[in-house]
PDB file of C-alpha atoms in Angstrom:
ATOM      1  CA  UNK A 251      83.851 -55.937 -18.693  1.00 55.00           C
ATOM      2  CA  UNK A 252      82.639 -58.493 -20.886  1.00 46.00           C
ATOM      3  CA  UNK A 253      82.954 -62.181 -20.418  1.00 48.00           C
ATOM      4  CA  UNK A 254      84.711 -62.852 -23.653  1.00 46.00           C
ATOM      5  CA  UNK A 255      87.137 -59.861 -22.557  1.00 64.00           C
ATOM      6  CA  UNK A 256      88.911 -62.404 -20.188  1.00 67.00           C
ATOM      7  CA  UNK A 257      92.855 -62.201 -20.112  1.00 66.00           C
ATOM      8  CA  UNK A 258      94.243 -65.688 -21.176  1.00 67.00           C
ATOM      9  CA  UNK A 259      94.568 -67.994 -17.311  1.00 67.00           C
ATOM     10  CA  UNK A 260      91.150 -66.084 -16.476  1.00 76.00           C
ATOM     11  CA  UNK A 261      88.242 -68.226 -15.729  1.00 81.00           C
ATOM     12  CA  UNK A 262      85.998 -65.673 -15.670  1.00 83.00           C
ATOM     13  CA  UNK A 263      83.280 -68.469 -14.028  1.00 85.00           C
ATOM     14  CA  UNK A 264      85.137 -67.931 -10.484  1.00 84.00           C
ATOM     15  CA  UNK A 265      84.506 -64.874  -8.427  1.00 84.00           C
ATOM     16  CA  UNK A 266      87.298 -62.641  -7.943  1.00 82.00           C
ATOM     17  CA  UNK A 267      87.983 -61.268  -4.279  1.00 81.00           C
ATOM     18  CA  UNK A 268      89.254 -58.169  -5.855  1.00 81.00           C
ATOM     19  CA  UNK A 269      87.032 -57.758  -8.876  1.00 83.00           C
ATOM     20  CA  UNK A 270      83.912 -58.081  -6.562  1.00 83.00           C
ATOM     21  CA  UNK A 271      85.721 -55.211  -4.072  1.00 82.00           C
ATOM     22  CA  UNK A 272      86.113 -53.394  -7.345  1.00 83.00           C
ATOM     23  CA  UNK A 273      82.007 -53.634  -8.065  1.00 86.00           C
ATOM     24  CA  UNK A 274      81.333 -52.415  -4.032  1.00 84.00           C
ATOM     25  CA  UNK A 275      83.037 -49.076  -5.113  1.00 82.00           C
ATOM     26  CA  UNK A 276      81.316 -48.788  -8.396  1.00 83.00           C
ATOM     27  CA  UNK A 277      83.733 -49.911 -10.516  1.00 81.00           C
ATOM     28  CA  UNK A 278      83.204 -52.111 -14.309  1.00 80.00           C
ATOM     29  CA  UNK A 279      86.736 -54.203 -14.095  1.00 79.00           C
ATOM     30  CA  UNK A 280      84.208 -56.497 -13.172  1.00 83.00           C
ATOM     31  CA  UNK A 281      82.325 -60.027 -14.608  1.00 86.00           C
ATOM     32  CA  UNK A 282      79.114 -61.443 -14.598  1.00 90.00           C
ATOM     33  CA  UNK A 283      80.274 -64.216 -11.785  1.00 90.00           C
ATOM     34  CA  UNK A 284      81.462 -61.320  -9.868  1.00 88.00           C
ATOM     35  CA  UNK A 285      78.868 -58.829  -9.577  1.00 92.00           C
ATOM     36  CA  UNK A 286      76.429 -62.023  -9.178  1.00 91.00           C
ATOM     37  CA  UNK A 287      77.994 -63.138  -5.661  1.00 86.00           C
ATOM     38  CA  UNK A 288      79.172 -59.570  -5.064  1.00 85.00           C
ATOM     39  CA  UNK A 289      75.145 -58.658  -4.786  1.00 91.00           C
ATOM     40  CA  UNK A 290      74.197 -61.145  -2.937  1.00 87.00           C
ATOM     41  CA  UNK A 291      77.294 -60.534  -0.186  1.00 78.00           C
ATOM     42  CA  UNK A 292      75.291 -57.036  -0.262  1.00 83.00           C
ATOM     43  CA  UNK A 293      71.681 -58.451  -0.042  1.00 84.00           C
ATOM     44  CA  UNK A 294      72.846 -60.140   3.191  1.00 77.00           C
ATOM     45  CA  UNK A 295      74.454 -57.614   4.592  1.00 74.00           C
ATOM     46  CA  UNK A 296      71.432 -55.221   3.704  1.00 75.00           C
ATOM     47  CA  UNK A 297      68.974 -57.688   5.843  1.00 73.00           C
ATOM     48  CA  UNK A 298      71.278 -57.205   8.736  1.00 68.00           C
ATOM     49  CA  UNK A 299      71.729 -53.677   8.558  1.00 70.00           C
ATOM     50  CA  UNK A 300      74.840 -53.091   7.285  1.00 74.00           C
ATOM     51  CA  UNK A 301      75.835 -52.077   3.889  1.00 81.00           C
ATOM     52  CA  UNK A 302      78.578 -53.357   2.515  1.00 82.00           C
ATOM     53  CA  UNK A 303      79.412 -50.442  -0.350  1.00 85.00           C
ATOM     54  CA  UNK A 304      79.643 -48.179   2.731  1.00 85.00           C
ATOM     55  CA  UNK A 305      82.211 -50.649   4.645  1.00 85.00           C
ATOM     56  CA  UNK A 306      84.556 -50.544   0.885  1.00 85.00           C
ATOM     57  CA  UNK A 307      84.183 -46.691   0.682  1.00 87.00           C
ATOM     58  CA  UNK A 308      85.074 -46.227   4.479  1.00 89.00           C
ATOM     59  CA  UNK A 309      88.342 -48.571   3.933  1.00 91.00           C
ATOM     60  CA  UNK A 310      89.655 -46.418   0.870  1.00 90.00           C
ATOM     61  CA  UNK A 311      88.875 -43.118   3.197  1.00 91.00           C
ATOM     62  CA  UNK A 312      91.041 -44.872   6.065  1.00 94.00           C
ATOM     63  CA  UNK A 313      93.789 -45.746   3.582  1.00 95.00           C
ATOM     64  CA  UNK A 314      93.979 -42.436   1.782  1.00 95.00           C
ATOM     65  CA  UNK A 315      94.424 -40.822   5.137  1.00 96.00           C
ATOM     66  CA  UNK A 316      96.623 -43.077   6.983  1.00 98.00           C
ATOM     67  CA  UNK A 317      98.804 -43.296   3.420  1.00 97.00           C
ATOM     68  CA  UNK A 318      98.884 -39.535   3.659  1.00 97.00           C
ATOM     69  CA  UNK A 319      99.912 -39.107   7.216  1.00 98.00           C
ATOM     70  CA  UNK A 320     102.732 -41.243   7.355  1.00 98.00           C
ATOM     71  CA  UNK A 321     104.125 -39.355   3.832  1.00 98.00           C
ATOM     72  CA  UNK A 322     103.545 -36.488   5.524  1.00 97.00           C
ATOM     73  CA  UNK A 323     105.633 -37.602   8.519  1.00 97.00           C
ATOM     74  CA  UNK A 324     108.816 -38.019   6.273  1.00 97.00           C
ATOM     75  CA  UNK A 325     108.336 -42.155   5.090  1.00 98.00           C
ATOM     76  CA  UNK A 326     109.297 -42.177   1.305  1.00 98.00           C
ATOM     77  CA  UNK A 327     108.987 -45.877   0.707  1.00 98.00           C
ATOM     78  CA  UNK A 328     105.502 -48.186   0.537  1.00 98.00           C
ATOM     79  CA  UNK A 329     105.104 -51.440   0.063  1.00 98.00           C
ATOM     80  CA  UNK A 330     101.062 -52.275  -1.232  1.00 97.00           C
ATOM     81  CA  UNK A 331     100.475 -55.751  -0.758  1.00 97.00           C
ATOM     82  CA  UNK A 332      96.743 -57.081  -2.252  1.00 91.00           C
ATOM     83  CA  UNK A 333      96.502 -53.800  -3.960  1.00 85.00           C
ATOM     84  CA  UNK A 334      93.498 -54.695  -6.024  1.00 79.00           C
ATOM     85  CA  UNK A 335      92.087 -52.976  -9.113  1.00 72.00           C
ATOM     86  CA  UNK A 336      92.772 -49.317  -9.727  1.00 66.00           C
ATOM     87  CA  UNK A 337      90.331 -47.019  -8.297  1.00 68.00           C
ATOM     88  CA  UNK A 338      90.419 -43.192  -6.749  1.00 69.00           C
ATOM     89  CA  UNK A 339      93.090 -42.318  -4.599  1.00 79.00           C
ATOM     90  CA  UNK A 340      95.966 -45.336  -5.127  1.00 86.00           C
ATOM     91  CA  UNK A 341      99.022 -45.347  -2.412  1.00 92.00           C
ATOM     92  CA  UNK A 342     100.914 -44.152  -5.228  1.00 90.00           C
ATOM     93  CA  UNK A 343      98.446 -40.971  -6.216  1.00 90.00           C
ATOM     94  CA  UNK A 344      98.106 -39.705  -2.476  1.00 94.00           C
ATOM     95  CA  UNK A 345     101.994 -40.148  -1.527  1.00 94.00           C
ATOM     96  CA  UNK A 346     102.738 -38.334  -4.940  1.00 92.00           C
ATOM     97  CA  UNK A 347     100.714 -35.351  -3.588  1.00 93.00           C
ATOM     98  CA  UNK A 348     102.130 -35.486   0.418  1.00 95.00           C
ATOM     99  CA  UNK A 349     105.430 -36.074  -1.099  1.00 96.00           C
ATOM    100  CA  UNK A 350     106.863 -36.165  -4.699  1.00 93.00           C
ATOM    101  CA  UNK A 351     109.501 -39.056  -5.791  1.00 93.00           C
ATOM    102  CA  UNK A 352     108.247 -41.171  -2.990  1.00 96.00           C
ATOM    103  CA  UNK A 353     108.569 -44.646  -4.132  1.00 96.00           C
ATOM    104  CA  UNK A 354     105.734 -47.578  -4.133  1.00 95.00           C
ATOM    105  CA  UNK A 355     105.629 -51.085  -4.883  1.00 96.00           C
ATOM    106  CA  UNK A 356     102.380 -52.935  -5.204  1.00 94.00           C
ATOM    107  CA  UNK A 357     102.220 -56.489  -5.047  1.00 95.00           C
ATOM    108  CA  UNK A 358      98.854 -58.578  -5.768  1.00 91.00           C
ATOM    109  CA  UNK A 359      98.089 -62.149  -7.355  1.00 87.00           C
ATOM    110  CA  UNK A 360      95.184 -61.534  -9.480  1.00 82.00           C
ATOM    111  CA  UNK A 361      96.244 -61.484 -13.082  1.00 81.00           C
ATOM    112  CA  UNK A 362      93.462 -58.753 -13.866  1.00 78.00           C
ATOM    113  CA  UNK A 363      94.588 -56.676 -11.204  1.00 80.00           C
ATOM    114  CA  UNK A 364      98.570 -56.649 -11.972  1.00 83.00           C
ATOM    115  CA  UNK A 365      97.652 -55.609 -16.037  1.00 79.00           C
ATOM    116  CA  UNK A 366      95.743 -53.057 -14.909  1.00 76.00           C
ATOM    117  CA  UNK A 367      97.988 -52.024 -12.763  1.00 78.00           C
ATOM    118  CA  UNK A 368     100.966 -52.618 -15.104  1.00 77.00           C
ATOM    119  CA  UNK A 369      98.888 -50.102 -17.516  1.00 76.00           C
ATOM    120  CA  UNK A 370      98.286 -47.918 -15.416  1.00 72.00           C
ATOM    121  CA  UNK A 371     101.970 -47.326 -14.236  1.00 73.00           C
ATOM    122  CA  UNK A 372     104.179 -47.493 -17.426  1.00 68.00           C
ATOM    123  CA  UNK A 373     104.952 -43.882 -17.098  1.00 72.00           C
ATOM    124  CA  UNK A 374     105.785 -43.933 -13.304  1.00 81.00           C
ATOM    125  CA  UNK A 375     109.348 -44.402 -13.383  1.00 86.00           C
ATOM    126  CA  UNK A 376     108.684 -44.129  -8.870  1.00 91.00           C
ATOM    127  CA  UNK A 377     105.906 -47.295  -8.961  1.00 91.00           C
ATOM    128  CA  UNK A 378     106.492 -50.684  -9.294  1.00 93.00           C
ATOM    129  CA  UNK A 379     104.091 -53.621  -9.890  1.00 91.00           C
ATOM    130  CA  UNK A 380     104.956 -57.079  -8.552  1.00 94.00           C
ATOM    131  CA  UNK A 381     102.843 -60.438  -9.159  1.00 94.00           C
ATOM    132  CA  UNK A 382     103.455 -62.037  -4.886  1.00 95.00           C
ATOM    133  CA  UNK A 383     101.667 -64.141  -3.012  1.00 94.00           C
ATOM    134  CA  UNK A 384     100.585 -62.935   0.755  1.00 96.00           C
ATOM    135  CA  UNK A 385     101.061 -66.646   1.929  1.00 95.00           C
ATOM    136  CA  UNK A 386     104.807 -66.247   1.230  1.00 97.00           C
ATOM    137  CA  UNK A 387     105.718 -62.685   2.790  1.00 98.00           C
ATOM    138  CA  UNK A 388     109.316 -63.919   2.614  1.00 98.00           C
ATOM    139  CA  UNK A 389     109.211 -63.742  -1.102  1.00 98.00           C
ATOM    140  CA  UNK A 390     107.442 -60.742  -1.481  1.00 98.00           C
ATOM    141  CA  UNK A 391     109.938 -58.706   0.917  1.00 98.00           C
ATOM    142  CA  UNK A 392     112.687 -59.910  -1.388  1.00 98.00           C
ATOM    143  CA  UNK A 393     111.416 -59.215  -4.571  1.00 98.00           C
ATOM    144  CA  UNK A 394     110.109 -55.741  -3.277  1.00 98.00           C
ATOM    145  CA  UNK A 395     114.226 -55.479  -2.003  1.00 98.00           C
ATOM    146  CA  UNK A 396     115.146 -54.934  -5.673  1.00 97.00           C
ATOM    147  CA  UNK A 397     113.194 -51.283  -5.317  1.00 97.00           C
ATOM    148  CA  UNK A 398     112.541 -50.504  -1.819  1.00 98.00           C
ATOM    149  CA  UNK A 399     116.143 -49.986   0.806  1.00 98.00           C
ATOM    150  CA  UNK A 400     114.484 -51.765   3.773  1.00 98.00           C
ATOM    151  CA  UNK A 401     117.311 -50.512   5.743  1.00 98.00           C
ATOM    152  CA  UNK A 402     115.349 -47.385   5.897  1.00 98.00           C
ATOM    153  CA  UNK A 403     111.780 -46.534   7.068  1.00 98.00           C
ATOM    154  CA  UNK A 404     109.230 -48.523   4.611  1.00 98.00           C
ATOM    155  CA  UNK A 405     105.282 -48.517   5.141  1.00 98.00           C
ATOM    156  CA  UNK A 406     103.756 -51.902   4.672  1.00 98.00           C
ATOM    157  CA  UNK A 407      99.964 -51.485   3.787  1.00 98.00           C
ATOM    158  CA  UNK A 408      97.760 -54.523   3.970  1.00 98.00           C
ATOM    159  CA  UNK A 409      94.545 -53.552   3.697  1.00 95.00           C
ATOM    160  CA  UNK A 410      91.696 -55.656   3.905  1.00 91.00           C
ATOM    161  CA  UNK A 411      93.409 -58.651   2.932  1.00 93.00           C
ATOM    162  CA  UNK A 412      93.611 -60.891   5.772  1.00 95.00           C
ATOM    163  CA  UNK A 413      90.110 -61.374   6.333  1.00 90.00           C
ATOM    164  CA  UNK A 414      90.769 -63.660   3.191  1.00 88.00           C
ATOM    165  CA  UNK A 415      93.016 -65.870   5.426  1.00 92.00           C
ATOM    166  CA  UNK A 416      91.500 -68.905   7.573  1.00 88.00           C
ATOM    167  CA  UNK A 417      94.109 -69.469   9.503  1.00 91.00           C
ATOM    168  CA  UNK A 418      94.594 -67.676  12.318  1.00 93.00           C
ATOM    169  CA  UNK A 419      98.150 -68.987  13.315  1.00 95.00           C
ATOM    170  CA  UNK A 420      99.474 -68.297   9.560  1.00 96.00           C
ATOM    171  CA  UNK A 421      98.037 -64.735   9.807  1.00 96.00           C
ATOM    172  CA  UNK A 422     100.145 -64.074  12.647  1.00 97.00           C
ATOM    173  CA  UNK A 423     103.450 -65.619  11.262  1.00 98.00           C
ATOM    174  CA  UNK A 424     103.043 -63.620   8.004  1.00 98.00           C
ATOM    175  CA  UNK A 425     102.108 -59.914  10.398  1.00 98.00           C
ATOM    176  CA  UNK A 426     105.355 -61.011  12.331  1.00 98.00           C
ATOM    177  CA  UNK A 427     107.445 -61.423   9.252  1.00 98.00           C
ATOM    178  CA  UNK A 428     106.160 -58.173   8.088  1.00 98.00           C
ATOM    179  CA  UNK A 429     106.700 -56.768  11.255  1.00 98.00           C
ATOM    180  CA  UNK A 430     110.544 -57.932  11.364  1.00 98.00           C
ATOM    181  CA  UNK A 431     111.161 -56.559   7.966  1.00 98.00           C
ATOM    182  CA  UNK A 432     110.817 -52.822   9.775  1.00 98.00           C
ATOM    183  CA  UNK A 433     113.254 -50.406  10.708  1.00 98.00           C
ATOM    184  CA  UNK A 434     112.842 -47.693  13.042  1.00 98.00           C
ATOM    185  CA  UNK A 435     110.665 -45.173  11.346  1.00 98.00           C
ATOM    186  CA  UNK A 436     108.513 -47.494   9.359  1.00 98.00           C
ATOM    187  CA  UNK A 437     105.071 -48.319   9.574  1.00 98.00           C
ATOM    188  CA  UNK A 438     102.536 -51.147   9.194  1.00 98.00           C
ATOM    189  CA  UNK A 439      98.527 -50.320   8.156  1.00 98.00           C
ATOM    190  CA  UNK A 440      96.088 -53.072   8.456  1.00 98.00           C
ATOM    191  CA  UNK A 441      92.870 -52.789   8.365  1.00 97.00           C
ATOM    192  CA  UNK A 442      90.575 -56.500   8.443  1.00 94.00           C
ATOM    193  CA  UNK A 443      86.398 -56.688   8.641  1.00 86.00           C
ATOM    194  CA  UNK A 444      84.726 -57.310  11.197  1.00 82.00           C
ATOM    195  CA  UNK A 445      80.980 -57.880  12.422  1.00 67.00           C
ATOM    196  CA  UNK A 446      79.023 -56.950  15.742  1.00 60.00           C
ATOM    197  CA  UNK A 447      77.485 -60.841  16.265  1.00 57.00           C
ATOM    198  CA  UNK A 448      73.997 -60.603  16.906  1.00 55.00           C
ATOM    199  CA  UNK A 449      71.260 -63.239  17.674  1.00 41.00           C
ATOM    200  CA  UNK A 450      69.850 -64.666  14.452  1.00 45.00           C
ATOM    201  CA  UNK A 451      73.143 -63.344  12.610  1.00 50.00           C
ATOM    202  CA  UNK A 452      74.739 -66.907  12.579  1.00 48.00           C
ATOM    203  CA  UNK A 453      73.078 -67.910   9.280  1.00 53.00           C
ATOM    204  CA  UNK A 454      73.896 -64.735   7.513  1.00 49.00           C
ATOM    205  CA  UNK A 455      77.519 -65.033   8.365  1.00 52.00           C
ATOM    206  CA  UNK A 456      77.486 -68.705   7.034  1.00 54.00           C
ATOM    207  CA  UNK A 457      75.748 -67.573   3.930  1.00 56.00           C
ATOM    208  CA  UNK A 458      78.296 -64.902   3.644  1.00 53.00           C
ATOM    209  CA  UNK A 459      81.405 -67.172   3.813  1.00 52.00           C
ATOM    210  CA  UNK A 460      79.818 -70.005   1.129  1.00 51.00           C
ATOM    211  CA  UNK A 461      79.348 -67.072  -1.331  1.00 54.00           C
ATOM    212  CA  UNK A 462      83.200 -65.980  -0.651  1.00 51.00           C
ATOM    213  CA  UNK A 463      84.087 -69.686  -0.755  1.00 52.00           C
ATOM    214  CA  UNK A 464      83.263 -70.234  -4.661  1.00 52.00           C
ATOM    215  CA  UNK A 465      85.389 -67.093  -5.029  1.00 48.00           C
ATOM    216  CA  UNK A 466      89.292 -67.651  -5.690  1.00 48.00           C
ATOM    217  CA  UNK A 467      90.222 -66.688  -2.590  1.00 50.00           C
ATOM    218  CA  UNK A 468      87.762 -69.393  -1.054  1.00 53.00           C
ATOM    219  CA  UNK A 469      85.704 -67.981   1.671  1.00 61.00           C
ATOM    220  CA  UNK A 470      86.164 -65.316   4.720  1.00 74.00           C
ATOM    221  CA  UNK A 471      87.027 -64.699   7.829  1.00 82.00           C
ATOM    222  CA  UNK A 472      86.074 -62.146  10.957  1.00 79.00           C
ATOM    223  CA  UNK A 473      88.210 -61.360  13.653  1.00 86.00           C
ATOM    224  CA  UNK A 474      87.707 -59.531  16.882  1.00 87.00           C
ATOM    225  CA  UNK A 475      89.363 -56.058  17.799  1.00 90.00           C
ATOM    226  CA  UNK A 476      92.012 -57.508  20.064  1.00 93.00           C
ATOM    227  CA  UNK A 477      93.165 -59.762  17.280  1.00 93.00           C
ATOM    228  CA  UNK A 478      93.924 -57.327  15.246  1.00 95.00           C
ATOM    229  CA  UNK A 479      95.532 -54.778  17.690  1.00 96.00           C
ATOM    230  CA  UNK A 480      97.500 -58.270  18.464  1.00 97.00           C
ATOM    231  CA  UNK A 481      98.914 -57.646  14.962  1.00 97.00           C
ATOM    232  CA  UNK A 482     100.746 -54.379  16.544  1.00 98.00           C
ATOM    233  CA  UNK A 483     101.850 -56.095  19.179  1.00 97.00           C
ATOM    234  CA  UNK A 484     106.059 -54.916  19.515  1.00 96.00           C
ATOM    235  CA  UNK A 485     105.084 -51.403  17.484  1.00 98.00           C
ATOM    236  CA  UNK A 486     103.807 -47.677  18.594  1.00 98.00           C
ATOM    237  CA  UNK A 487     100.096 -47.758  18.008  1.00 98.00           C
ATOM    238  CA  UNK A 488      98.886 -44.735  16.646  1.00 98.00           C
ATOM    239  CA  UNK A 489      96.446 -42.977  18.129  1.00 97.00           C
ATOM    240  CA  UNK A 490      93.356 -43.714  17.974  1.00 96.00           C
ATOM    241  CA  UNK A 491      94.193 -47.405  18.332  1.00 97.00           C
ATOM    242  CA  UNK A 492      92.647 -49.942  15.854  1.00 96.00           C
ATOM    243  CA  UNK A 493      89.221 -48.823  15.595  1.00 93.00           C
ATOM    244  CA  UNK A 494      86.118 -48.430  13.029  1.00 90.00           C
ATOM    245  CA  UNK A 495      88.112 -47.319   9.542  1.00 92.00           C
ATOM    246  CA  UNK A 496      85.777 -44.353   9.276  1.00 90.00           C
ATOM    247  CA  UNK A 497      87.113 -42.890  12.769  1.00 90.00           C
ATOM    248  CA  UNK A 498      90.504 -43.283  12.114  1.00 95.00           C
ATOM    249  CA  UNK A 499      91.640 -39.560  12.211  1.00 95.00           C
ATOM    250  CA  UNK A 500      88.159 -38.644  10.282  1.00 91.00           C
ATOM    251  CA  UNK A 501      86.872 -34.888  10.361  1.00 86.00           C
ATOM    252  CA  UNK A 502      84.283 -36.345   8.574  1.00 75.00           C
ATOM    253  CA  UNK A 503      81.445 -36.593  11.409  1.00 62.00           C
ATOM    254  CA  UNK A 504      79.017 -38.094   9.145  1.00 61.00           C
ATOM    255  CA  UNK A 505      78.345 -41.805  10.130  1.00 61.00           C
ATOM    256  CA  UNK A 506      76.302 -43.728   7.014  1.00 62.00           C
ATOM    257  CA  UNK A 507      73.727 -46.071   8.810  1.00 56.00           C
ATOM    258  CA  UNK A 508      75.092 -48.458   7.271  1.00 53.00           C
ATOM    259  CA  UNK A 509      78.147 -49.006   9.283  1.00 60.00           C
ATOM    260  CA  UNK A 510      76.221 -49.509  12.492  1.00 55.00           C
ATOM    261  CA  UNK A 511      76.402 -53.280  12.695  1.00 54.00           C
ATOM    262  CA  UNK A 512      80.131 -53.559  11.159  1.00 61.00           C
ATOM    263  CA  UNK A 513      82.738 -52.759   8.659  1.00 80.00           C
ATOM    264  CA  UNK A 514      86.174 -52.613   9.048  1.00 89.00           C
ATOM    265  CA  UNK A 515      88.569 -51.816  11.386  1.00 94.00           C
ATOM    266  CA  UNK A 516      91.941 -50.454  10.756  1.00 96.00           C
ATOM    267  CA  UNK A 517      94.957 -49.167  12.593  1.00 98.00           C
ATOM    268  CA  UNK A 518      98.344 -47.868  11.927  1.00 98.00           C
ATOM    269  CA  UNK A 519     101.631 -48.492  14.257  1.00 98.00           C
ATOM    270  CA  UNK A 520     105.311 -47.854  13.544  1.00 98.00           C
ATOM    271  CA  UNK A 521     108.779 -48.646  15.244  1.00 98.00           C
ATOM    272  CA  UNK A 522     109.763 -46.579  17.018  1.00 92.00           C
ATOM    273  CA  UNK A 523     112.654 -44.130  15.871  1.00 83.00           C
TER     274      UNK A 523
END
């Protein structure tokens, strides 16, 4: 995507969260200012082992198959919130194959993302695109209201998003919201990054978050496993628990190296019927 290509509010200067997530998985809705600090988020991660193209393909496997088992378990509404640009295997593509007429809202901030994603769905009369922001999860359960009957089972999918958030307290008030908004039946998917701290690692992490601070989204954050299994807390976890994204219900054995050190974890809980 070339500079000059720039939808009008775009300063394509400023790193995009999304557009640089849409680089890790070999995507080109990308700019120069993206793949720049997108490379050198994977040049860090590289000297500590990890590999951070490996962590992005490992969270669309874990989404793809928890999407896919709770279609397959009878949910017909999903609510997408930081959907991010369109790649392989949308919510709205793997619920359309576990279960036809399924309807799907996705919500995200990024002007880029919601015209691509406006494009992309003009012939889905069962997909809807909606420009919310994550710090007001009032707002976006509202507006999603005017397509989704949240007095029936809904999945809420918020997938690595909140390692975008600083605040750990305003994390947990938006999860709870979420949470509230559920009715016996539906489910909640998160799935947040995490790192195994090492000696030395400090600097590397700091480095990481300046390079994610000149992005929009302005900087990063890690949490532990019982943080986010904390974001369950009230719901039926799902086994296996919050784990490692690529062992959540994976018949893939296949570990790439370059998860050792880190990724993502992810889990899936629901209310219970």
């Amino acid at each position: 995507m070339a500079d000059e290509q720039a939808p009008p509010g775009i300063d394509p200067t400023i790193p995009s969260v999304a557009r640089m997530y849409d680089y890790y998985l070999g995507g080109k809705d990308n700019f120069h200012s993206d793949r720049e600090a997108a490379e050198q988020i994977v040049g860090l991660a590289r000297e500590s082992g990890a590999d951070v193209r490996e962590m992005a393909r490992a969270n669309r496997g874990f989404l793809v198959r928890a999407v896919r088992h709770i279609a397959e378990s009878g949910v017909r509404q999903f609510l997408d919130i930081g959907t991010g640009l369109p790649t392989q295997d949308n919510v709205h593509q793997v619920v359309r194959r576990a279960a036809p007429g399924s309807k799907v809202v996705y919500v995200d901030n990024d002007p880029i993302v919601l015209t691509h994603a406006q494009a992309l769905l003009a012939d889905n009369p069962d997909t809807f695109v909606l420009d919310g922001d994550l710090h007001r999860p009032a707002d976006i359960l509202k507006a999603a209201a005017a397509h989704l009957d949240f007095s029936r089972p809904v999945a809420i999918v918020v997938a690595a998003v909140f390692h975008f958030f600083q605040d750990d307290d305003e994390v947990a008030a938006i999860v709870s919201t979420l949470r509230d908004a559920l009715v016996p039946g539906g489910h909640l998917v998160i799935s947040h990054s995490y790192i195994e701290p090492e000696a030395g690692e400090a600097d590397k992490m700091a480095e990481a978050q300046g390079v994610y601070r000149r992005s929009a989204s302005g900087s990063i954050a890690w949490r532990d496993r019982e943080t986010v299994r904390g974001y369950f807390d009230g719901l039926e976890l799902l086994e296996p628990g919050v784990v490692p994204v690529q062992d959540w219900r994976n018949d893939d054995p296949y570990m790439p190296p370059g998860l050792a050190k880190g990724g993502v974890l992810g889990g899936v809980a629901r209310v219970r019927p």
